PDB file of C-alpha atoms and ligand atoms in Angstrom:
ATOM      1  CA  UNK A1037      44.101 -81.876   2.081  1.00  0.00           C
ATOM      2  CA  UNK A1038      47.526 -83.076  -0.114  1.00  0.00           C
ATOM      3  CA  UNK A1039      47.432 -82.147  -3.661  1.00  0.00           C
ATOM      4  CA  UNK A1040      49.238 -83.749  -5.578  1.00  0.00           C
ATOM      5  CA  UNK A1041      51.477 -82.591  -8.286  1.00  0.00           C
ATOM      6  CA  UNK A1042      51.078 -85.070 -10.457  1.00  0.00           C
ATOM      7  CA  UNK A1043      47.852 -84.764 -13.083  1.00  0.00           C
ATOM      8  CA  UNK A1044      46.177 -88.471 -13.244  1.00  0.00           C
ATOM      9  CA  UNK A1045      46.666 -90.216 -16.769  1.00  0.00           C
ATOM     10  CA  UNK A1046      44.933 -93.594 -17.191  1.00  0.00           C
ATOM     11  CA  UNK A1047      46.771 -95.937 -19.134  1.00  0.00           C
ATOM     12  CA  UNK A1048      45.420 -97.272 -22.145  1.00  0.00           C
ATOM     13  CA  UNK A1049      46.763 -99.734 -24.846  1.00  0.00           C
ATOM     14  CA  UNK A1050      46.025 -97.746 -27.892  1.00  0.00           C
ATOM     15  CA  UNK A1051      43.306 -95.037 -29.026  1.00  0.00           C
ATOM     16  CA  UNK A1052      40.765 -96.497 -31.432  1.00  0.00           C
ATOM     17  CA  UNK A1053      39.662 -94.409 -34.690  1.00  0.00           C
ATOM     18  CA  UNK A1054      36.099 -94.226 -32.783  1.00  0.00           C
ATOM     19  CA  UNK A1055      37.672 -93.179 -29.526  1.00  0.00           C
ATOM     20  CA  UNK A1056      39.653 -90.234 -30.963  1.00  0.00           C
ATOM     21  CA  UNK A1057      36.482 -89.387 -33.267  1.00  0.00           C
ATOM     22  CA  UNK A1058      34.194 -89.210 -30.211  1.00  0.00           C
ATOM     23  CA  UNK A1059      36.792 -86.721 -28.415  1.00  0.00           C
ATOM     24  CA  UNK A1060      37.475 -84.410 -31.824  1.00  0.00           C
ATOM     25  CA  UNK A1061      33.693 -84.441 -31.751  1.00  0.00           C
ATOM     26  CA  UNK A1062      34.219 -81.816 -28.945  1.00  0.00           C
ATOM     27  CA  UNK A1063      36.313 -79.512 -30.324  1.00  0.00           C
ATOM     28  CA  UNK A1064      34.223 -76.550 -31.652  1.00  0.00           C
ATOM     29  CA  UNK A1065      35.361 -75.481 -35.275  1.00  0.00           C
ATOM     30  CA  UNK A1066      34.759 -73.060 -37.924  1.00  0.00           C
ATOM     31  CA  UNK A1067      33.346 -74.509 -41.044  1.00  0.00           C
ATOM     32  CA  UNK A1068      34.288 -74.244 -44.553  1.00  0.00           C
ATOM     33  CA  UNK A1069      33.925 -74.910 -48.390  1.00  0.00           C
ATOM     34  CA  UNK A1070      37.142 -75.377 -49.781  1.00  0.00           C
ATOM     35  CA  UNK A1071      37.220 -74.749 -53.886  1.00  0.00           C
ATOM     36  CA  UNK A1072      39.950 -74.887 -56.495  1.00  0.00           C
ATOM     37  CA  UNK A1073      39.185 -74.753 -60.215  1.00  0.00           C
ATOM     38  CA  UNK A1074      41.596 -75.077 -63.135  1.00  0.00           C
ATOM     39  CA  UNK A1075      43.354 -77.514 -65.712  1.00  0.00           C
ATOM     40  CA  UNK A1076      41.899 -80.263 -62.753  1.00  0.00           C
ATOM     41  CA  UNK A1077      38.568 -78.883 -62.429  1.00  0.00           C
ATOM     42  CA  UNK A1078      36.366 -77.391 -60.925  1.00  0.00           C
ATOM     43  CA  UNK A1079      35.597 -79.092 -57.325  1.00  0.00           C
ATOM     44  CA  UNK A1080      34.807 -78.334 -53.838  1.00  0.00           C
ATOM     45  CA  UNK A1081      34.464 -79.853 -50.810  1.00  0.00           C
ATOM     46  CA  UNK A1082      33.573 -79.320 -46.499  1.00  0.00           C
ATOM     47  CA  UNK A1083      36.478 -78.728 -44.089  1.00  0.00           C
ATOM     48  CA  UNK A1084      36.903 -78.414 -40.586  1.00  0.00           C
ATOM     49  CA  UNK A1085      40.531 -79.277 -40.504  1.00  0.00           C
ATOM     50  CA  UNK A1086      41.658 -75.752 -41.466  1.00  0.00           C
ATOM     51  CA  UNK A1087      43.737 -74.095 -39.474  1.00  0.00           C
ATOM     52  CA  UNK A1088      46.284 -70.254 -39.497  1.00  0.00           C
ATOM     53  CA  UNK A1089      50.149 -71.152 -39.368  1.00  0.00           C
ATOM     54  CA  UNK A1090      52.378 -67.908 -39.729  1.00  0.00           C
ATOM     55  CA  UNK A1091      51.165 -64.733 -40.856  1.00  0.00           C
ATOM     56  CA  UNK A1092      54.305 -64.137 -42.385  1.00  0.00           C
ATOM     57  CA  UNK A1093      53.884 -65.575 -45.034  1.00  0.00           C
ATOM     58  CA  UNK A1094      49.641 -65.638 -44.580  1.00  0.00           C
ATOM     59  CA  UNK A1095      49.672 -69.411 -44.634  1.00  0.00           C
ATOM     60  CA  UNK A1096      46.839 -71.570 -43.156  1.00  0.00           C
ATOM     61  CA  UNK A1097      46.760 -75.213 -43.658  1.00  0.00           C
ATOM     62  CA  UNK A1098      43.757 -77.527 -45.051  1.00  0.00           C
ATOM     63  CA  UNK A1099      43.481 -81.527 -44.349  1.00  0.00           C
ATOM     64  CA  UNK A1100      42.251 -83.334 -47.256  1.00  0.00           C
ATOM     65  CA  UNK A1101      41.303 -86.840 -47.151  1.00  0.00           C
ATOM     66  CA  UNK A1102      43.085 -88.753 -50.344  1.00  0.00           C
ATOM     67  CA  UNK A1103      40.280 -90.890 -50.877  1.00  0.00           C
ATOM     68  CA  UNK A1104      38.006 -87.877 -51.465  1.00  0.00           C
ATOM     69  CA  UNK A1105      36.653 -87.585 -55.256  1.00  0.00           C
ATOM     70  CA  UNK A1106      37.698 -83.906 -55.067  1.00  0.00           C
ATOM     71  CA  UNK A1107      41.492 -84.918 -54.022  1.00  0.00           C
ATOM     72  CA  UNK A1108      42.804 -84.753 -57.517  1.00  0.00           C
ATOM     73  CA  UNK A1109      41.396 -81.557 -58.852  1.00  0.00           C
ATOM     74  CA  UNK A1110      43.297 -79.970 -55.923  1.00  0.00           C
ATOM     75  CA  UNK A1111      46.889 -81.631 -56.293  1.00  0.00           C
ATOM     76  CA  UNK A1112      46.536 -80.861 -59.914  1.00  0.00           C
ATOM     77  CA  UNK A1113      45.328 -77.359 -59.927  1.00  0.00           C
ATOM     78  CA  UNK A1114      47.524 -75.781 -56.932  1.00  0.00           C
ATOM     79  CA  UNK A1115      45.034 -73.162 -56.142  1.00  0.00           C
ATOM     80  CA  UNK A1116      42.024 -73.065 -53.647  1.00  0.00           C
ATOM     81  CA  UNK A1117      40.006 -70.955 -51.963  1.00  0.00           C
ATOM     82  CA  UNK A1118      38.989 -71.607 -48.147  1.00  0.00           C
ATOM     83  CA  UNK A1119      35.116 -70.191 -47.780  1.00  0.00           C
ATOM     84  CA  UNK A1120      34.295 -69.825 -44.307  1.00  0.00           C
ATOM     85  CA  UNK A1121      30.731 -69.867 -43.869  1.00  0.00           C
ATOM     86  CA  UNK A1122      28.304 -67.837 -42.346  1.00  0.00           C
ATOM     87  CA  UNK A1123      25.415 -69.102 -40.074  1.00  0.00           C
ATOM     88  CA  UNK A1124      22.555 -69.283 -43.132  1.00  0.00           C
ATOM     89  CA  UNK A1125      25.038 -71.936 -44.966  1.00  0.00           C
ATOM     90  CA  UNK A1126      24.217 -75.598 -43.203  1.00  0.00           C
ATOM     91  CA  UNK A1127      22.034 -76.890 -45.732  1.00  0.00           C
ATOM     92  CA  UNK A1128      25.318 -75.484 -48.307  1.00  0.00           C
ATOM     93  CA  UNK A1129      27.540 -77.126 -45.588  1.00  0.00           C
ATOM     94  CA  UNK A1130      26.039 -80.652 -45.960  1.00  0.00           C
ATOM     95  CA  UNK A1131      25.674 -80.749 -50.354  1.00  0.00           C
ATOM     96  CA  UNK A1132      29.440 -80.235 -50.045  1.00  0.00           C
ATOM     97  CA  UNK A1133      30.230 -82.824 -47.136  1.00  0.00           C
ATOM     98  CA  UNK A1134      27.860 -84.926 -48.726  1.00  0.00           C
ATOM     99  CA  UNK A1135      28.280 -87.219 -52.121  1.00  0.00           C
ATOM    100  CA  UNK A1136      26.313 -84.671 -54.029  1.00  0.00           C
ATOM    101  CA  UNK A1137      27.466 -84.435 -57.996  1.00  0.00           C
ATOM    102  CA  UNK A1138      30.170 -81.037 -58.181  1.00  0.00           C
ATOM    103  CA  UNK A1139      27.483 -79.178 -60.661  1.00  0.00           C
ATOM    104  CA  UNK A1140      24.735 -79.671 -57.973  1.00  0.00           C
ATOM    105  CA  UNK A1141      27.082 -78.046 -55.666  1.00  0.00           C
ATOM    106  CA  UNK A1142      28.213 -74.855 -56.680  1.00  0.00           C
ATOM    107  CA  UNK A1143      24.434 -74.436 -58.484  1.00  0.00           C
ATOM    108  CA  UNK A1144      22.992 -74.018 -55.216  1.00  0.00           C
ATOM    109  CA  UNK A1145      25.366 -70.789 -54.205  1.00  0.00           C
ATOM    110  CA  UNK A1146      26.685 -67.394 -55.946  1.00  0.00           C
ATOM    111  CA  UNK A1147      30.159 -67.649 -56.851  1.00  0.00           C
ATOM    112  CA  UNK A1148      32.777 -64.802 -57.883  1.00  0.00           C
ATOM    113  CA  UNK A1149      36.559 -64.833 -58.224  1.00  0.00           C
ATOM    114  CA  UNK A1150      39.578 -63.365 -56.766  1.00  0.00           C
ATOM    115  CA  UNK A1151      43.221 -63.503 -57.731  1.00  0.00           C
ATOM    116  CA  UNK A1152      43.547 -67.498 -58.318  1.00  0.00           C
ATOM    117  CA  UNK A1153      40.380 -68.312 -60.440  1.00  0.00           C
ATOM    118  CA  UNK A1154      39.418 -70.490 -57.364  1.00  0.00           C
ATOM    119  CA  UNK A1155      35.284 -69.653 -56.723  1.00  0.00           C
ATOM    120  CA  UNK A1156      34.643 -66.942 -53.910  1.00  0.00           C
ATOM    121  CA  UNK A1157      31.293 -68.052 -51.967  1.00  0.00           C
ATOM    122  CA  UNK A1158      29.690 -64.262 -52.403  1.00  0.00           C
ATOM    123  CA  UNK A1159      28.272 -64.155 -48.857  1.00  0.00           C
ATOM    124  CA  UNK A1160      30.783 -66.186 -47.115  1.00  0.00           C
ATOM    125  CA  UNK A1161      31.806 -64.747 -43.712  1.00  0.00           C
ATOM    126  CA  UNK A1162      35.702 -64.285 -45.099  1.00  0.00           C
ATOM    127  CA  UNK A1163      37.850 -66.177 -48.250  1.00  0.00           C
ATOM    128  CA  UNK A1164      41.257 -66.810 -48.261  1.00  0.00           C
ATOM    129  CA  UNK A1165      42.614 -67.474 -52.163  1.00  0.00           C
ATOM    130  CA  UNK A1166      45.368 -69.354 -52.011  1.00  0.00           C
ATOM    131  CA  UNK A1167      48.351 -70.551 -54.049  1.00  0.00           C
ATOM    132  CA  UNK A1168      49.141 -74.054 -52.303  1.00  0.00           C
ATOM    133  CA  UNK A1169      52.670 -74.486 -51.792  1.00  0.00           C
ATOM    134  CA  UNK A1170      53.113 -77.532 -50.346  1.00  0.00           C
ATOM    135  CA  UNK A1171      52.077 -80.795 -49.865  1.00  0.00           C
ATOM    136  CA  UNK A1172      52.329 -83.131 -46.791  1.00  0.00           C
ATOM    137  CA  UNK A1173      50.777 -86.771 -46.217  1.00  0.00           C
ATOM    138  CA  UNK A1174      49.714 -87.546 -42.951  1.00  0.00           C
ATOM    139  CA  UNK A1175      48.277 -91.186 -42.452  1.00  0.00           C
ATOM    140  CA  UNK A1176      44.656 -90.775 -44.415  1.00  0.00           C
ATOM    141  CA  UNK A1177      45.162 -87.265 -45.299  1.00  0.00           C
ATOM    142  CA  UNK A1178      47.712 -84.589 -47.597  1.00  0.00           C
ATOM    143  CA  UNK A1179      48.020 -81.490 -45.292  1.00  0.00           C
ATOM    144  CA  UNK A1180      47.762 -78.630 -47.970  1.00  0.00           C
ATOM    145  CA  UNK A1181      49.955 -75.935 -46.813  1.00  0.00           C
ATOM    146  CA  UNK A1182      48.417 -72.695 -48.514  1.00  0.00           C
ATOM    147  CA  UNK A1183      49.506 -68.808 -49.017  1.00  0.00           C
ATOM    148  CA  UNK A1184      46.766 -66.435 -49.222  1.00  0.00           C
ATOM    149  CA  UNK A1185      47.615 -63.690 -52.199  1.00  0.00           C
ATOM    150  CA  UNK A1186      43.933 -62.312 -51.476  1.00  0.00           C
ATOM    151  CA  UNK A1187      41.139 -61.735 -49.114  1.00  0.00           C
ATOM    152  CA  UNK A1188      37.314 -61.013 -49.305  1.00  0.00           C
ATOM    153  CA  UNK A1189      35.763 -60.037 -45.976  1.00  0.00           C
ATOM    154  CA  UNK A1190      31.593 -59.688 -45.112  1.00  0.00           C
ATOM    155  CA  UNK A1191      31.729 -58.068 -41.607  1.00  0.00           C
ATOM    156  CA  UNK A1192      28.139 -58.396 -40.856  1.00  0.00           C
ATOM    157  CA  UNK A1193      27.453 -61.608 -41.335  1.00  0.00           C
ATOM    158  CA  UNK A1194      27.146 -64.282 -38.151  1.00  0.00           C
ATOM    159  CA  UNK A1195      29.687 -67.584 -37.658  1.00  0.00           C
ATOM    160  CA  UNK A1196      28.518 -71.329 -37.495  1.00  0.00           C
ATOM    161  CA  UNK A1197      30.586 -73.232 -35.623  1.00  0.00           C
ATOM    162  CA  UNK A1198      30.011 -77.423 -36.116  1.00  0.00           C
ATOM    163  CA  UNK A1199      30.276 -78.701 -32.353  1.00  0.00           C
ATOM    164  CA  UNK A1200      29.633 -82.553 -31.424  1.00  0.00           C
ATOM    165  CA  UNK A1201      28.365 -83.786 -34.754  1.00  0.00           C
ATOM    166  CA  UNK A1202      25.934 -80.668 -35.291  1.00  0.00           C
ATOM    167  CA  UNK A1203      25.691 -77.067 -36.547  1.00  0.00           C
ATOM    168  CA  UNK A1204      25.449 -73.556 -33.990  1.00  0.00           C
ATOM    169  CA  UNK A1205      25.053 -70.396 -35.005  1.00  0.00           C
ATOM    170  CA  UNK A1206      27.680 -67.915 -33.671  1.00  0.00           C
ATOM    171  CA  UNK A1207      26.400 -64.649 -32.965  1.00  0.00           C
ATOM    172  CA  UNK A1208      28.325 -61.568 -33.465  1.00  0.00           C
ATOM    173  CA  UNK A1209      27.958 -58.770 -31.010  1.00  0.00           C
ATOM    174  CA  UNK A1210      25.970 -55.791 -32.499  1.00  0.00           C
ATOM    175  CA  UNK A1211      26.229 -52.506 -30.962  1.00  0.00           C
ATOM    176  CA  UNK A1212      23.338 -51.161 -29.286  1.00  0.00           C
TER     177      UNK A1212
HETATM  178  N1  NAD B2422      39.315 -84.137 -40.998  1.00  0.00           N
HETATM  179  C1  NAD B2422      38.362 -84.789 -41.662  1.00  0.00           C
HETATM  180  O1  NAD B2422      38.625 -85.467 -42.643  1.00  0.00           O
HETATM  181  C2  NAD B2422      36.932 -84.664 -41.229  1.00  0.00           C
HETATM  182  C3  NAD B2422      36.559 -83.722 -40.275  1.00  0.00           C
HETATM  183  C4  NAD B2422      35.208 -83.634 -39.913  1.00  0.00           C
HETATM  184  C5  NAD B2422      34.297 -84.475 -40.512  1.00  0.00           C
HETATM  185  N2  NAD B2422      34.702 -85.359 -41.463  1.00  0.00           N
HETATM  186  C6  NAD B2422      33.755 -86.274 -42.115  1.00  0.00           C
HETATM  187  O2  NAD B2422      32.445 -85.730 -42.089  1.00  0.00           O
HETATM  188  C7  NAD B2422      31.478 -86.719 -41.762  1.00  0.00           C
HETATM  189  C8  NAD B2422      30.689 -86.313 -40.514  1.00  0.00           C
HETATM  190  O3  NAD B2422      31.589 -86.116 -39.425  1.00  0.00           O
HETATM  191  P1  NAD B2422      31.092 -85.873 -37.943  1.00  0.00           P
HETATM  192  O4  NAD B2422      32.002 -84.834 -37.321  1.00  0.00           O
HETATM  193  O5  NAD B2422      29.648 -85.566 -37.928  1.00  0.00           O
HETATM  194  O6  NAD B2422      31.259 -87.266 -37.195  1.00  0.00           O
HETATM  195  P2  NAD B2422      32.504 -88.236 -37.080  1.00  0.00           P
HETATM  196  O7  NAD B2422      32.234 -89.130 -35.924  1.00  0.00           O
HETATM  197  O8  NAD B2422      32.793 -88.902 -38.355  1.00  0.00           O
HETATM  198  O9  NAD B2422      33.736 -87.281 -36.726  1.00  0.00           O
HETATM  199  C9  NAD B2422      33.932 -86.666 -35.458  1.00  0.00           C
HETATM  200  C10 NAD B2422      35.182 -85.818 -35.534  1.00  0.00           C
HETATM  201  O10 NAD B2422      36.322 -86.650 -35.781  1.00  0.00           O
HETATM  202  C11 NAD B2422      37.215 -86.048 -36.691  1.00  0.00           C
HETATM  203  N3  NAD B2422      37.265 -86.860 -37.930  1.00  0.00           N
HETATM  204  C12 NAD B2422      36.227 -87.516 -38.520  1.00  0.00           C
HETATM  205  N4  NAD B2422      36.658 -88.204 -39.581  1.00  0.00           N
HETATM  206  C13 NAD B2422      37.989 -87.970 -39.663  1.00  0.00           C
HETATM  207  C14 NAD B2422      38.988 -88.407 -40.545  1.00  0.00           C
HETATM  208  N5  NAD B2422      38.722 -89.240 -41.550  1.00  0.00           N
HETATM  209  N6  NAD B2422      40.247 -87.965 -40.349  1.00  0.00           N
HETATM  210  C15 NAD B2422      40.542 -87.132 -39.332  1.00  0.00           C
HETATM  211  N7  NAD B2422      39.629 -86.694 -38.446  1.00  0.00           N
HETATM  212  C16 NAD B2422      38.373 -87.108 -38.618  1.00  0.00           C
HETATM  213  C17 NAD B2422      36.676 -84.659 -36.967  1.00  0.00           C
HETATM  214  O11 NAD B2422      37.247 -83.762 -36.041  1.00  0.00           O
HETATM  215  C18 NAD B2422      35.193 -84.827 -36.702  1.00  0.00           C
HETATM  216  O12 NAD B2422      34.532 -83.628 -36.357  1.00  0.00           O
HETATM  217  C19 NAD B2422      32.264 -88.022 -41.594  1.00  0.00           C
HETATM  218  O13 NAD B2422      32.218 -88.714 -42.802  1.00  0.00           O
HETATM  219  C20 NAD B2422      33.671 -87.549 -41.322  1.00  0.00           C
HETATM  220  O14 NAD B2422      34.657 -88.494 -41.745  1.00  0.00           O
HETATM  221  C21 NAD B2422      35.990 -85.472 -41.836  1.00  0.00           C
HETATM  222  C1  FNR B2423      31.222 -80.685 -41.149  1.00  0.00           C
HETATM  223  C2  FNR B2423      32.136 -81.472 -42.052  1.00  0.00           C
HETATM  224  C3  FNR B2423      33.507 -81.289 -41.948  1.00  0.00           C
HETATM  225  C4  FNR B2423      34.359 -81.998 -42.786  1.00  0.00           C
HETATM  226  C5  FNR B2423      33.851 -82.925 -43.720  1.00  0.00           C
HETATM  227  C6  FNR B2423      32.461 -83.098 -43.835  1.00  0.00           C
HETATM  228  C7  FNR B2423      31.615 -82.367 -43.024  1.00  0.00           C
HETATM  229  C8  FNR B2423      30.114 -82.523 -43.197  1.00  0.00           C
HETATM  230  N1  FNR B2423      34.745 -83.623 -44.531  1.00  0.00           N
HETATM  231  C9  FNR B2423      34.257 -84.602 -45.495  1.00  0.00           C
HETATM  232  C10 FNR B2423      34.237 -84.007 -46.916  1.00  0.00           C
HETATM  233  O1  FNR B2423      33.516 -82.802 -46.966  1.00  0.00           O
HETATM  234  C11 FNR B2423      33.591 -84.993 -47.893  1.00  0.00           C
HETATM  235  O2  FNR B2423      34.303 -86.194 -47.828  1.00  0.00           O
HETATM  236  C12 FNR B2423      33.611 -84.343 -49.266  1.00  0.00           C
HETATM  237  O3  FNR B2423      32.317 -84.190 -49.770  1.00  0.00           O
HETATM  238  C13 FNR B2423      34.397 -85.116 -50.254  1.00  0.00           C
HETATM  239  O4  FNR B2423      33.554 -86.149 -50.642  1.00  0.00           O
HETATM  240  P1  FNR B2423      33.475 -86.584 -52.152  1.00  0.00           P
HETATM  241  O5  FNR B2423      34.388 -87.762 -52.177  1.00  0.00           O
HETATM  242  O6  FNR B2423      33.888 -85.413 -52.958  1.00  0.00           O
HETATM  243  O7  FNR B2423      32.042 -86.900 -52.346  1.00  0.00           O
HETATM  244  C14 FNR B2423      36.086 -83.346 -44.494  1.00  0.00           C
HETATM  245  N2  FNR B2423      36.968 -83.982 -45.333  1.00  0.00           N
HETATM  246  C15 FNR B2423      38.285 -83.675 -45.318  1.00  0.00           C
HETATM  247  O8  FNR B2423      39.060 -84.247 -46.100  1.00  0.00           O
HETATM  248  N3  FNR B2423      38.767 -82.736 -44.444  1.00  0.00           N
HETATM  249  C16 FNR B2423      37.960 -82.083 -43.547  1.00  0.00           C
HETATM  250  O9  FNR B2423      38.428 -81.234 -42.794  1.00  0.00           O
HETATM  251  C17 FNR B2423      36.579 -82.402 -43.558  1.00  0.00           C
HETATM  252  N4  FNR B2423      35.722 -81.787 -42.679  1.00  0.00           N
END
């Protein structure tokens, strides 16, 4: 049998917006809420697009769609808070993903605060508050480049992971 050493690529004119949805679809990801409050407001929204860049500084990045109600709040106030939430929060998941009105949001969770003023989710699996230091645009989106100055950690809690349009639980292994 010859193997080649050349991987097969089928051409194709252009990806479409559905296309490359359908294939990000099957990228597993963590899920969070995303809050800031300050002289912009309070506001908070549902991210996937978060991601760790350097550890030195702790800087993670969050995508933020410009059209979103919450986009102002966040350019204005320079702080946030990424939530990342345990495997109880779907139903929390969806009222921030969702067109919900920002009181109804955070009145359906227990909030605290860290350094920033941004709100903690109490029983989040781990927060990052941030001071966001800069600001990118990418096409639709600002890429919020953020330095965590604290952390709040719940090590018992279990992960949801949103995988091809839905929610999982992620189960972490107990010692028996
Ligand atoms: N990065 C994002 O802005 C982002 C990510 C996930 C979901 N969403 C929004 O949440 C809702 C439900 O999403 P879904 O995952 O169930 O189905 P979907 O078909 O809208 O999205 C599938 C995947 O495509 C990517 N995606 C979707 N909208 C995007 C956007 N505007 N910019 C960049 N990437 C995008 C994400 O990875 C998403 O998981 C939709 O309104 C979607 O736009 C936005
Ligand atoms: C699972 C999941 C994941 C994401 C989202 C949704 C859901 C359900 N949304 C959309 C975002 O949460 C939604 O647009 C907000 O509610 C902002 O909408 P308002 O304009 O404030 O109503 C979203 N938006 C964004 O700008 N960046 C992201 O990474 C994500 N990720």
């Amino acid at each position: 049998m010859t193997v080649s050493d050349k991987p097969v690529v089928e051409k194709q004119a252009a990806v479409e917006k559905q296309n490359y949805r359908d294939a990000m679809a099957r990228l597993g990801s963590a899920v969070n809420i995303i809050t800031t409050d300050g002289p912009g407001g309070r506001a908070g929204f549902t991210a996937s697009a978060v991601c760790s860049v350097t550890d030195s500084p702790p800087t993670l990045l969050v995508c933020l769609n410009r059209s979103a109600s919450v986009h102002s709040a966040f350019t204005q106030n320079q702080v946030l808070c990424v939530n990342t939430l345990a495997d109880c929060h779907e139903s929390l998941s969806n009222l921030f993903g969702g067109k919900t009105p920002m009181q109804q949001r955070f009145e359906a969770a227990e909030w605290a605060r860290l350094a920033t003023g941004s709100p903690v989710l109490t029983n989040a699996l781990v927060s990052f508050d941030c001071n966001v230091t800069q600001i990118t645009s990418v096409g639709t989106h600002d890429i919020l480049i953020c330095e965590a100055v604290a952390l709040r950690r719940n090590d018992d809690s279990h992960g949801l992971v949103y995988f091809d349009r839905r929610y999982h639980p992620l189960m972490r292994q107990t010692a028996c």
